[in-house]
Amino acid sequence: MRITCILSFLILLYTTCYGQVVPDTYYDKIEGIIATNCMPCHRPGGSAPFSLTTYDDIAKRADFIGYVTKSGYMPPWRADRSFQEYKNERGLTADEINSIQNWIKNKMPKGSKPRKKNDPIALVENEKPDLILKMKDSYSIPTDGVDDYRFFNVPTNLNEEKYLRKIEFVPENKKLVHHSRLMTDTSHMVRDINGMSANDPGINKFEKYPPIDKFLYGWVPGNSAIEFPKGTGKRLFKETDLILNIHYAPNSKKNQSDQSQVNLYFTDKKTEREVYSLAIAEDNISNPPFLIKANEVKTFYSSFGPIPIDISAIGVLPHMHYIGKSFRAFAVTPDGDAINLIKIDDWDFRWQETYLFKTFQFIPKNSVILFEATFDNTIDNPENPNSPPKDITYGWNTTSEMMDLVVYYLVYQEGDKNRVNE
Ligand code: HEC
């Protein structure tokens, strides 16, 4: 008995040291984890405040890295993973988190054999865009050290209708562009908002001339492009203007400017299935008015439907401003089944993005989409733009509120059920 015990212990020791198990050293494991999951933002010119590209960068912050990865704070991902799975999800596996912990416990061993240079920037494919659009002028970012929200109008001058299969936002000033939302307009009546601040009353012109698509795409650092499923495309009408809503992080340095770019990739017209978006907004709530009184925490409920046809949902984009706190959306089928869309328990205005489902979500005809959002207009909310709190209602400026859920979908086709979104 004892001999078997010792033997199996020796075998275990052997396989641990010489078997298939990859040791938790820098070159064997940690570098790869950081390259894939952290370097898209933590690199020179990236959106994060420091680089994590060399052994020294990483080893000197090891404890901090161990802490933020274990707590789930980094890489940033706001949506509840147990509620729904997404194609563009960021996150570490339990095994990867564990490897980082082991590495730190063992005093950050390098391992013996450096691998070939692992350049994450090279992972970005160099496909050629069909149309490259730059902001008309370079924008000078103010030095007053506060968040700056601006709108820019970028005409496409397309003389025919196109279908987009991929959109890519490329910030020029990677340090200061924090997030960006793309909209489309065909009225051409809002061209004078180019460069306008989101706090300028003139921005309410959008209420008179609403964008044709308020949510073409939400970009955050590290999520450079969104691609619609193979064989599908989002319609872009001819003479569309793109409207870029860009959030610049607080800045105090002189001579900071930005002239960001949007790359558009079109489909082959004959093969596309159209991607539609369904936007449910605050004017749809069942407990109006959309007013969050000072010192109040308030939840609004919205229901949309019944949906007249079978659809395949491919993604969602939730949108609120500063005092948004939590967000939950799902569809309920005529049989009473729930299809989870998105749940964010700790909303952060700085991390707004387009969430693409890992697999198509079949929503049968006559389903209803339900969504609820909670706003915290108390002094306990560190994001509250007013101190003391003031009544807040709907508006385009960031200190007002919005409550939107955009569902990107296709008309259902046979074979869509649980189709992997690729
Ligand atoms: C999508 C972009 C992005 C990715 C991916 C990302 N980070 Fe970050 N990280 C940021 C930004 C932006 C900040 C600064 C703002 C903040 O703290 O939210 C930051 C801050 C940090 C901080 C400092 C936190 C603090 O409280 O000051 C650490 C440590 C960190 N990141 C480690 C990592 C590690 C390790 C990974 C990979 C496992 C990672 N990050 C992935 C964007 C990113």
Coordinates of C-alpha atoms and ligand atoms in Angstrom, one line a residue:
M1 CA 0.0 0.0 0.0
R2 CA 2.7 2.4 1.1
I3 CA 4.8 1.5 -2.0
T4 CA 1.9 2.2 -4.4
C5 CA 1.4 5.5 -2.6
I6 CA 5.1 6.5 -2.9
L7 CA 5.1 5.3 -6.5
S8 CA 2.1 7.4 -7.5
F9 CA 3.6 10.4 -5.7
L10 CA 6.8 10.0 -7.8
I11 CA 4.8 9.6 -11.0
L12 CA 2.9 12.8 -10.1
L13 CA 6.1 14.6 -9.4
Y14 CA 7.6 13.4 -12.7
T15 CA 4.6 14.5 -14.8
T16 CA 4.5 17.8 -13.0
C17 CA 8.1 18.5 -13.7
Y18 CA 8.7 16.8 -17.0
G19 CA 5.3 16.0 -18.4
Q20 CA 2.9 18.1 -20.5
V21 CA 2.2 20.6 -17.9
V22 CA 3.5 24.1 -18.9
P23 CA 5.3 25.7 -16.0
D24 CA 4.1 29.1 -14.8
T25 CA 7.2 31.0 -15.9
Y26 CA 7.3 34.2 -17.8
Y27 CA 8.4 32.9 -21.1
D28 CA 6.4 29.7 -21.0
K29 CA 3.1 31.2 -19.9
I30 CA 2.8 34.7 -18.4
E31 CA 4.1 36.6 -21.5
G32 CA 1.5 34.9 -23.7
I33 CA -1.4 35.7 -21.2
I34 CA -0.4 39.4 -21.0
A35 CA 0.2 39.7 -24.7
T36 CA -3.3 38.4 -25.6
N37 CA -5.2 40.0 -22.8
C38 CA -3.5 43.1 -21.7
M39 CA -1.2 44.5 -24.4
P40 CA -4.0 45.5 -26.8
C41 CA -4.3 48.5 -24.4
H42 CA -1.2 48.4 -22.2
R43 CA 1.4 49.2 -24.9
P44 CA 3.1 52.3 -26.1
G45 CA 0.5 54.7 -27.5
G46 CA -2.3 52.4 -26.1
S47 CA -5.2 53.6 -24.1
A48 CA -3.9 52.3 -20.7
P49 CA -1.7 54.6 -18.5
F50 CA 1.3 52.3 -18.7
S51 CA 2.8 49.6 -20.9
L52 CA 3.0 45.9 -20.0
T53 CA 5.2 44.8 -22.9
T54 CA 8.5 43.7 -21.3
Y55 CA 9.4 41.4 -18.4
D56 CA 10.5 44.4 -16.4
D57 CA 7.2 46.3 -17.0
I58 CA 5.3 43.3 -15.8
A59 CA 7.5 42.0 -13.0
K60 CA 7.7 45.4 -11.3
R61 CA 3.9 45.6 -11.1
A62 CA 3.5 41.9 -10.4
D63 CA 1.5 42.3 -7.1
F64 CA -0.8 44.9 -8.6
I65 CA -1.3 42.7 -11.7
G66 CA -2.0 39.7 -9.4
Y67 CA -4.6 41.8 -7.6
V68 CA -6.5 43.3 -10.5
T69 CA -6.6 40.0 -12.4
K70 CA -7.8 38.1 -9.4
S71 CA -10.5 40.6 -8.6
G72 CA -11.6 40.7 -12.3
Y73 CA -11.1 44.4 -12.6
M74 CA -8.6 43.8 -15.5
P75 CA -9.0 43.1 -18.4
P76 CA -12.1 45.4 -18.2
W77 CA -15.4 43.7 -19.0
R78 CA -18.7 45.0 -17.6
A79 CA -21.2 42.4 -18.7
D80 CA -22.2 39.5 -16.5
R81 CA -20.5 36.4 -18.0
S82 CA -22.9 34.0 -16.4
F83 CA -25.9 35.8 -18.0
Q84 CA -24.8 35.5 -21.6
E85 CA -21.7 34.8 -23.7
Y86 CA -20.1 37.2 -26.2
K87 CA -17.8 36.8 -29.1
N88 CA -15.8 39.9 -28.2
E89 CA -15.6 39.0 -24.5
R90 CA -12.4 39.9 -22.6
G91 CA -11.4 37.9 -19.6
L92 CA -8.9 35.4 -18.1
T93 CA -9.7 31.8 -17.5
A94 CA -9.4 30.5 -13.9
D95 CA -6.3 28.7 -15.0
E96 CA -4.7 31.8 -16.3
I97 CA -5.5 33.7 -13.1
N98 CA -4.0 30.9 -11.2
S99 CA -0.8 30.9 -13.3
I100 CA -0.3 34.6 -12.6
Q101 CA -0.8 33.9 -8.8
N102 CA 1.7 31.0 -8.9
W103 CA 4.2 33.1 -10.9
I104 CA 4.1 35.8 -8.3
K105 CA 4.3 33.3 -5.4
N106 CA 7.5 31.9 -7.0
K107 CA 9.1 35.3 -7.3
M108 CA 8.4 35.8 -11.0
P109 CA 10.7 33.2 -12.6
K110 CA 11.7 34.0 -16.2
G111 CA 11.9 30.5 -17.5
S112 CA 14.8 29.4 -19.6
K113 CA 13.9 29.9 -23.2
P114 CA 12.7 33.2 -24.6
R115 CA 10.1 32.6 -27.3
K116 CA 10.1 34.4 -30.6
K117 CA 9.0 38.1 -30.2
N118 CA 5.4 38.1 -29.6
D119 CA 4.1 41.3 -31.0
P120 CA 0.4 41.7 -30.3
I121 CA 0.2 44.6 -32.7
A122 CA 1.1 42.2 -35.4
L123 CA -2.0 40.2 -34.5
V124 CA -4.1 42.9 -35.9
E125 CA -4.9 41.9 -39.5
N126 CA -4.0 44.3 -42.2
E127 CA -7.0 44.0 -44.4
K128 CA -7.5 47.0 -46.7
P129 CA -10.6 49.1 -46.0
D130 CA -12.9 50.0 -48.9
L131 CA -13.3 53.5 -47.6
I132 CA -11.2 55.5 -45.2
L133 CA -12.8 58.5 -43.6
K134 CA -10.9 61.0 -41.5
M135 CA -12.3 63.8 -39.3
K136 CA -12.4 66.9 -41.5
D137 CA -10.1 68.9 -39.2
S138 CA -7.7 68.1 -36.5
Y139 CA -9.4 68.9 -33.1
S140 CA -7.4 70.6 -30.4
I141 CA -8.1 68.9 -27.1
P142 CA -8.7 71.4 -24.3
T143 CA -6.2 71.6 -21.4
D144 CA -8.8 72.2 -18.6
G145 CA -8.4 68.7 -17.2
V146 CA -12.0 67.6 -17.5
D147 CA -13.7 65.0 -19.6
D148 CA -14.5 66.4 -23.0
Y149 CA -17.4 65.1 -25.2
R150 CA -17.5 66.2 -28.8
F151 CA -19.6 65.6 -31.9
F152 CA -18.0 65.5 -35.4
N153 CA -19.7 65.2 -38.7
V154 CA -17.9 63.1 -41.4
P155 CA -19.7 62.9 -44.8
T156 CA -19.1 59.6 -46.6
N157 CA -20.0 61.2 -50.0
L158 CA -21.1 57.8 -51.1
N159 CA -23.1 58.1 -54.3
E160 CA -24.7 54.7 -53.9
E161 CA -26.1 52.5 -51.1
K162 CA -23.6 50.1 -49.5
Y163 CA -23.6 47.3 -47.0
L164 CA -21.1 47.4 -44.2
R165 CA -19.6 44.1 -43.1
K166 CA -17.0 45.6 -40.8
I167 CA -16.4 49.0 -39.2
E168 CA -13.2 50.1 -37.5
F169 CA -12.6 53.2 -35.5
V170 CA -8.9 54.2 -35.4
P171 CA -8.2 56.9 -32.9
E172 CA -5.3 59.2 -33.8
N173 CA -4.7 60.3 -30.2
K174 CA -4.7 56.9 -28.6
K175 CA -3.9 58.3 -25.2
L176 CA -6.9 60.7 -25.0
V177 CA -9.6 59.2 -27.1
H178 CA -11.5 57.2 -24.5
H179 CA -14.5 56.0 -26.2
S180 CA -16.5 56.8 -29.3
R181 CA -20.0 56.1 -30.6
L182 CA -20.8 56.2 -34.3
M183 CA -24.1 57.4 -35.7
T184 CA -25.4 58.0 -39.2
D185 CA -27.4 60.9 -40.6
T186 CA -28.9 61.5 -44.0
S187 CA -30.7 64.8 -43.2
H188 CA -27.5 66.8 -43.7
M189 CA -29.1 69.3 -41.3
V190 CA -26.6 68.7 -38.5
R191 CA -23.4 69.3 -40.3
D192 CA -22.8 72.5 -38.3
I193 CA -22.4 70.4 -35.0
N194 CA -19.0 69.5 -36.2
G195 CA -16.7 69.8 -33.2
M196 CA -19.6 70.8 -30.9
S197 CA -19.4 70.0 -27.2
A198 CA -22.0 67.7 -25.8
N199 CA -22.7 70.4 -23.3
D200 CA -23.6 73.0 -25.8
P201 CA -27.3 73.6 -26.0
G202 CA -27.0 73.5 -29.8
I203 CA -26.6 69.7 -29.5
N204 CA -30.4 69.5 -29.0
K205 CA -30.7 70.0 -32.7
F206 CA -30.5 66.2 -32.8
E207 CA -34.0 66.2 -31.3
K208 CA -35.3 67.9 -34.4
Y209 CA -33.1 65.9 -36.8
P210 CA -32.5 62.6 -35.1
P211 CA -29.8 60.4 -36.6
I212 CA -31.1 57.7 -38.8
D213 CA -29.0 55.3 -36.8
K214 CA -28.2 56.5 -33.3
F215 CA -26.0 53.5 -32.6
L216 CA -24.1 52.2 -35.6
Y217 CA -21.3 51.1 -33.4
G218 CA -19.8 51.7 -29.9
W219 CA -16.0 51.7 -29.7
V220 CA -13.9 51.4 -26.6
P221 CA -10.1 51.0 -26.5
G222 CA -9.0 47.4 -27.2
N223 CA -12.0 46.7 -29.3
S224 CA -10.9 48.2 -32.6
A225 CA -13.4 46.8 -35.1
I226 CA -16.7 45.1 -35.1
E227 CA -17.5 42.7 -37.8
F228 CA -21.0 41.5 -38.6
P229 CA -21.5 37.8 -39.1
K230 CA -20.2 36.3 -42.4
G231 CA -22.5 37.0 -45.3
T232 CA -24.4 39.8 -43.5
G233 CA -24.1 43.6 -43.7
K234 CA -25.5 46.8 -42.3
R235 CA -27.1 49.1 -44.8
L236 CA -25.5 52.5 -45.4
F237 CA -27.7 54.8 -47.4
K238 CA -26.1 56.9 -50.1
E239 CA -24.8 60.3 -49.0
T240 CA -24.7 59.2 -45.4
D241 CA -22.9 61.4 -43.0
L242 CA -21.2 59.6 -40.1
I243 CA -21.5 61.3 -36.7
L244 CA -18.7 60.6 -34.3
N245 CA -19.4 61.2 -30.6
I246 CA -16.0 61.1 -29.0
H247 CA -15.1 61.2 -25.4
Y248 CA -11.7 62.6 -24.7
A249 CA -10.2 61.8 -21.3
P250 CA -9.2 64.8 -19.0
N251 CA -6.1 66.5 -20.3
S252 CA -3.8 69.2 -19.1
K253 CA -1.0 68.9 -21.6
K254 CA -0.6 71.6 -24.3
N255 CA -0.7 70.8 -28.0
Q256 CA -2.8 67.7 -27.8
S257 CA -5.0 67.1 -30.9
D258 CA -6.9 64.4 -32.5
Q259 CA -8.0 63.5 -36.0
S260 CA -9.4 60.1 -35.7
Q261 CA -10.4 57.8 -38.6
V262 CA -13.1 55.4 -39.5
N263 CA -12.4 52.5 -41.8
L264 CA -15.4 51.0 -43.6
Y265 CA -15.5 47.6 -45.2
F266 CA -18.3 46.7 -47.6
T267 CA -20.0 43.5 -48.5
D268 CA -20.4 41.9 -51.8
K269 CA -24.0 43.1 -52.5
K270 CA -25.2 39.7 -53.8
T271 CA -24.6 37.7 -50.7
E272 CA -25.6 40.0 -47.8
R273 CA -28.3 39.5 -45.3
E274 CA -29.2 42.8 -43.8
V275 CA -28.3 43.6 -40.2
Y276 CA -31.1 45.7 -38.7
S277 CA -31.1 47.5 -35.4
L278 CA -33.9 47.8 -33.1
A279 CA -33.5 50.7 -30.6
I280 CA -35.6 50.8 -27.5
A281 CA -35.3 54.1 -25.7
E282 CA -36.5 56.1 -22.7
D283 CA -39.7 57.2 -24.5
N284 CA -40.8 53.6 -24.3
I285 CA -40.8 53.2 -20.5
S286 CA -43.8 51.9 -18.8
N287 CA -43.4 54.1 -15.7
P288 CA -43.0 57.6 -17.1
P289 CA -41.9 60.4 -16.8
F290 CA -38.3 59.8 -17.5
L291 CA -37.2 61.9 -14.5
I292 CA -34.7 61.0 -11.8
K293 CA -35.3 63.4 -9.0
A294 CA -32.4 64.7 -6.9
N295 CA -31.4 62.3 -4.2
E296 CA -33.4 59.5 -5.7
V297 CA -32.5 56.0 -7.0
K298 CA -35.0 55.1 -9.7
T299 CA -35.6 52.1 -11.9
F300 CA -37.4 52.3 -15.2
Y301 CA -39.0 49.4 -17.1
S302 CA -39.3 49.2 -20.8
S303 CA -41.1 46.6 -22.8
F304 CA -41.0 46.3 -26.6
G305 CA -43.1 44.1 -28.8
P306 CA -44.6 41.8 -29.6
I307 CA -42.0 41.3 -32.3
P308 CA -43.9 40.5 -35.5
I309 CA -41.3 38.1 -37.0
D310 CA -38.8 35.5 -36.0
I311 CA -35.4 37.1 -35.5
S312 CA -31.8 36.1 -34.9
A313 CA -30.2 38.6 -32.5
I314 CA -26.5 39.0 -33.0
G315 CA -25.6 41.7 -30.5
V316 CA -26.6 44.5 -28.2
L317 CA -25.4 48.0 -27.2
P318 CA -26.7 49.3 -24.0
H319 CA -26.4 53.1 -23.4
M320 CA -26.8 55.4 -20.4
H321 CA -24.9 58.3 -19.1
Y322 CA -23.2 59.1 -15.7
I323 CA -25.8 58.2 -13.2
G324 CA -26.7 54.9 -14.8
K325 CA -26.1 52.2 -12.3
S326 CA -27.3 48.8 -13.6
F327 CA -28.9 47.4 -16.7
R328 CA -30.6 44.2 -17.6
A329 CA -32.3 43.0 -20.8
F330 CA -33.9 39.8 -22.0
A331 CA -36.5 38.6 -24.4
V332 CA -39.5 36.6 -23.3
T333 CA -41.0 34.2 -25.8
P334 CA -44.7 33.4 -26.2
D335 CA -44.0 30.2 -24.2
G336 CA -42.7 32.2 -21.3
D337 CA -39.0 31.3 -21.8
A338 CA -36.4 34.0 -21.2
I339 CA -33.6 34.7 -23.6
N340 CA -30.8 36.6 -21.8
L341 CA -29.4 39.5 -23.7
I342 CA -27.3 41.5 -21.3
K343 CA -26.8 42.3 -17.6
I344 CA -24.4 44.9 -16.2
D345 CA -24.5 45.3 -12.5
D346 CA -22.0 48.1 -12.2
W347 CA -22.5 50.4 -15.2
D348 CA -19.5 52.5 -16.1
F349 CA -20.0 55.3 -18.6
R350 CA -16.4 54.9 -19.7
W351 CA -16.7 51.4 -21.0
Q352 CA -19.6 51.5 -23.5
E353 CA -19.3 48.9 -26.2
T354 CA -21.0 46.8 -28.7
Y355 CA -21.5 43.3 -27.3
L356 CA -21.7 40.6 -30.0
F357 CA -23.2 37.3 -28.9
K358 CA -21.1 34.2 -29.2
T359 CA -24.0 32.4 -30.9
F360 CA -27.1 33.8 -32.7
Q361 CA -29.9 34.2 -30.2
F362 CA -33.2 33.0 -31.8
I363 CA -36.1 35.2 -30.7
P364 CA -39.4 33.8 -32.0
K365 CA -42.2 35.8 -33.4
N366 CA -44.5 37.4 -30.7
S367 CA -41.7 37.6 -28.1
V368 CA -41.4 40.7 -26.0
I369 CA -38.1 42.4 -25.2
L370 CA -37.9 43.6 -21.6
F371 CA -35.3 45.9 -20.2
E372 CA -34.8 47.7 -17.0
A373 CA -32.3 50.3 -15.9
T374 CA -31.5 51.8 -12.5
F375 CA -30.2 55.3 -12.1
D376 CA -28.6 56.6 -8.9
N377 CA -29.0 60.4 -8.5
T378 CA -27.8 60.5 -4.9
I379 CA -24.6 61.9 -3.4
D380 CA -23.4 58.3 -2.8
N381 CA -22.9 57.9 -6.6
P382 CA -19.3 59.1 -7.2
E383 CA -20.2 59.6 -10.9
N384 CA -23.0 62.1 -10.1
P385 CA -22.1 65.2 -12.2
N386 CA -24.0 67.5 -9.8
S387 CA -23.1 68.2 -6.2
P388 CA -25.6 68.6 -4.6
P389 CA -27.6 66.4 -6.9
K390 CA -30.1 68.0 -9.3
D391 CA -33.2 66.6 -11.0
I392 CA -32.1 64.9 -14.2
T393 CA -34.1 64.1 -17.3
Y394 CA -33.6 63.1 -20.9
G395 CA -31.1 65.0 -23.0
W396 CA -28.2 64.7 -25.4
N397 CA -25.6 66.3 -23.1
T398 CA -23.7 63.9 -20.8
T399 CA -25.1 65.5 -17.7
S400 CA -28.6 64.6 -18.8
E401 CA -29.6 60.9 -19.1
M402 CA -30.6 58.4 -21.7
M403 CA -31.7 54.8 -21.5
D404 CA -31.3 52.9 -24.7
L405 CA -31.0 49.3 -25.7
V406 CA -30.0 48.6 -29.3
V407 CA -30.5 45.0 -30.5
Y408 CA -28.7 44.1 -33.7
Y409 CA -30.5 41.4 -35.6
L410 CA -31.1 39.5 -38.8
V411 CA -34.4 38.2 -40.1
Y412 CA -34.4 34.5 -38.9
Q413 CA -33.3 31.9 -41.5
E414 CA -33.2 28.2 -41.2
G415 CA -29.9 27.0 -39.7
D416 CA -29.5 30.2 -37.6
K417 CA -30.4 28.5 -34.2
N418 CA -27.2 28.5 -32.1
R419 CA -25.2 29.4 -35.1
V420 CA -21.7 30.5 -34.0
N421 CA -21.3 34.2 -34.7
E422 CA -18.3 34.4 -37.0
Ligands
HEC1 C1 -9.5 47.4 -23.1 C2 -8.3 48.0 -22.6 C3 -7.5 47.3 -21.5 C4 -7.2 46.0 -21.3 C5 -7.4 44.9 -22.3 C6 -6.4 45.9 -20.1 N1 -6.4 47.1 -19.5 FE1 -5.5 47.5 -17.7 N2 -6.2 49.4 -17.8 C7 -6.8 50.0 -18.9 C8 -7.1 51.4 -18.6 C9 -7.8 52.4 -19.5 C10 -6.6 51.6 -17.3 C11 -6.7 52.9 -16.5 C12 -8.0 53.3 -16.1 C13 -8.6 52.3 -15.1 O1 -7.9 52.0 -14.1 O2 -9.8 52.0 -15.2 C14 -6.0 50.4 -16.8 C15 -5.5 50.2 -15.6 C16 -4.8 49.1 -15.1 C17 -4.1 48.9 -13.9 C18 -4.1 50.0 -12.8 C19 -5.3 49.9 -12.0 C20 -5.5 51.0 -11.0 O3 -6.4 50.9 -10.2 O4 -4.8 52.0 -11.1 C21 -3.5 47.7 -13.9 C22 -2.6 47.1 -12.8 C23 -3.9 47.0 -15.1 N3 -4.6 47.9 -15.9 C24 -3.5 45.8 -15.5 C25 -4.0 45.1 -16.6 C26 -3.7 43.7 -16.9 C27 -2.8 42.8 -16.0 C28 -4.4 43.4 -18.0 C29 -4.5 42.1 -18.7 C30 -4.9 40.9 -17.9 C31 -5.1 44.6 -18.4 N4 -4.8 45.6 -17.5 C32 -5.9 44.7 -19.6 C33 -7.1 49.4 -20.1 C34 -7.0 48.0 -20.3

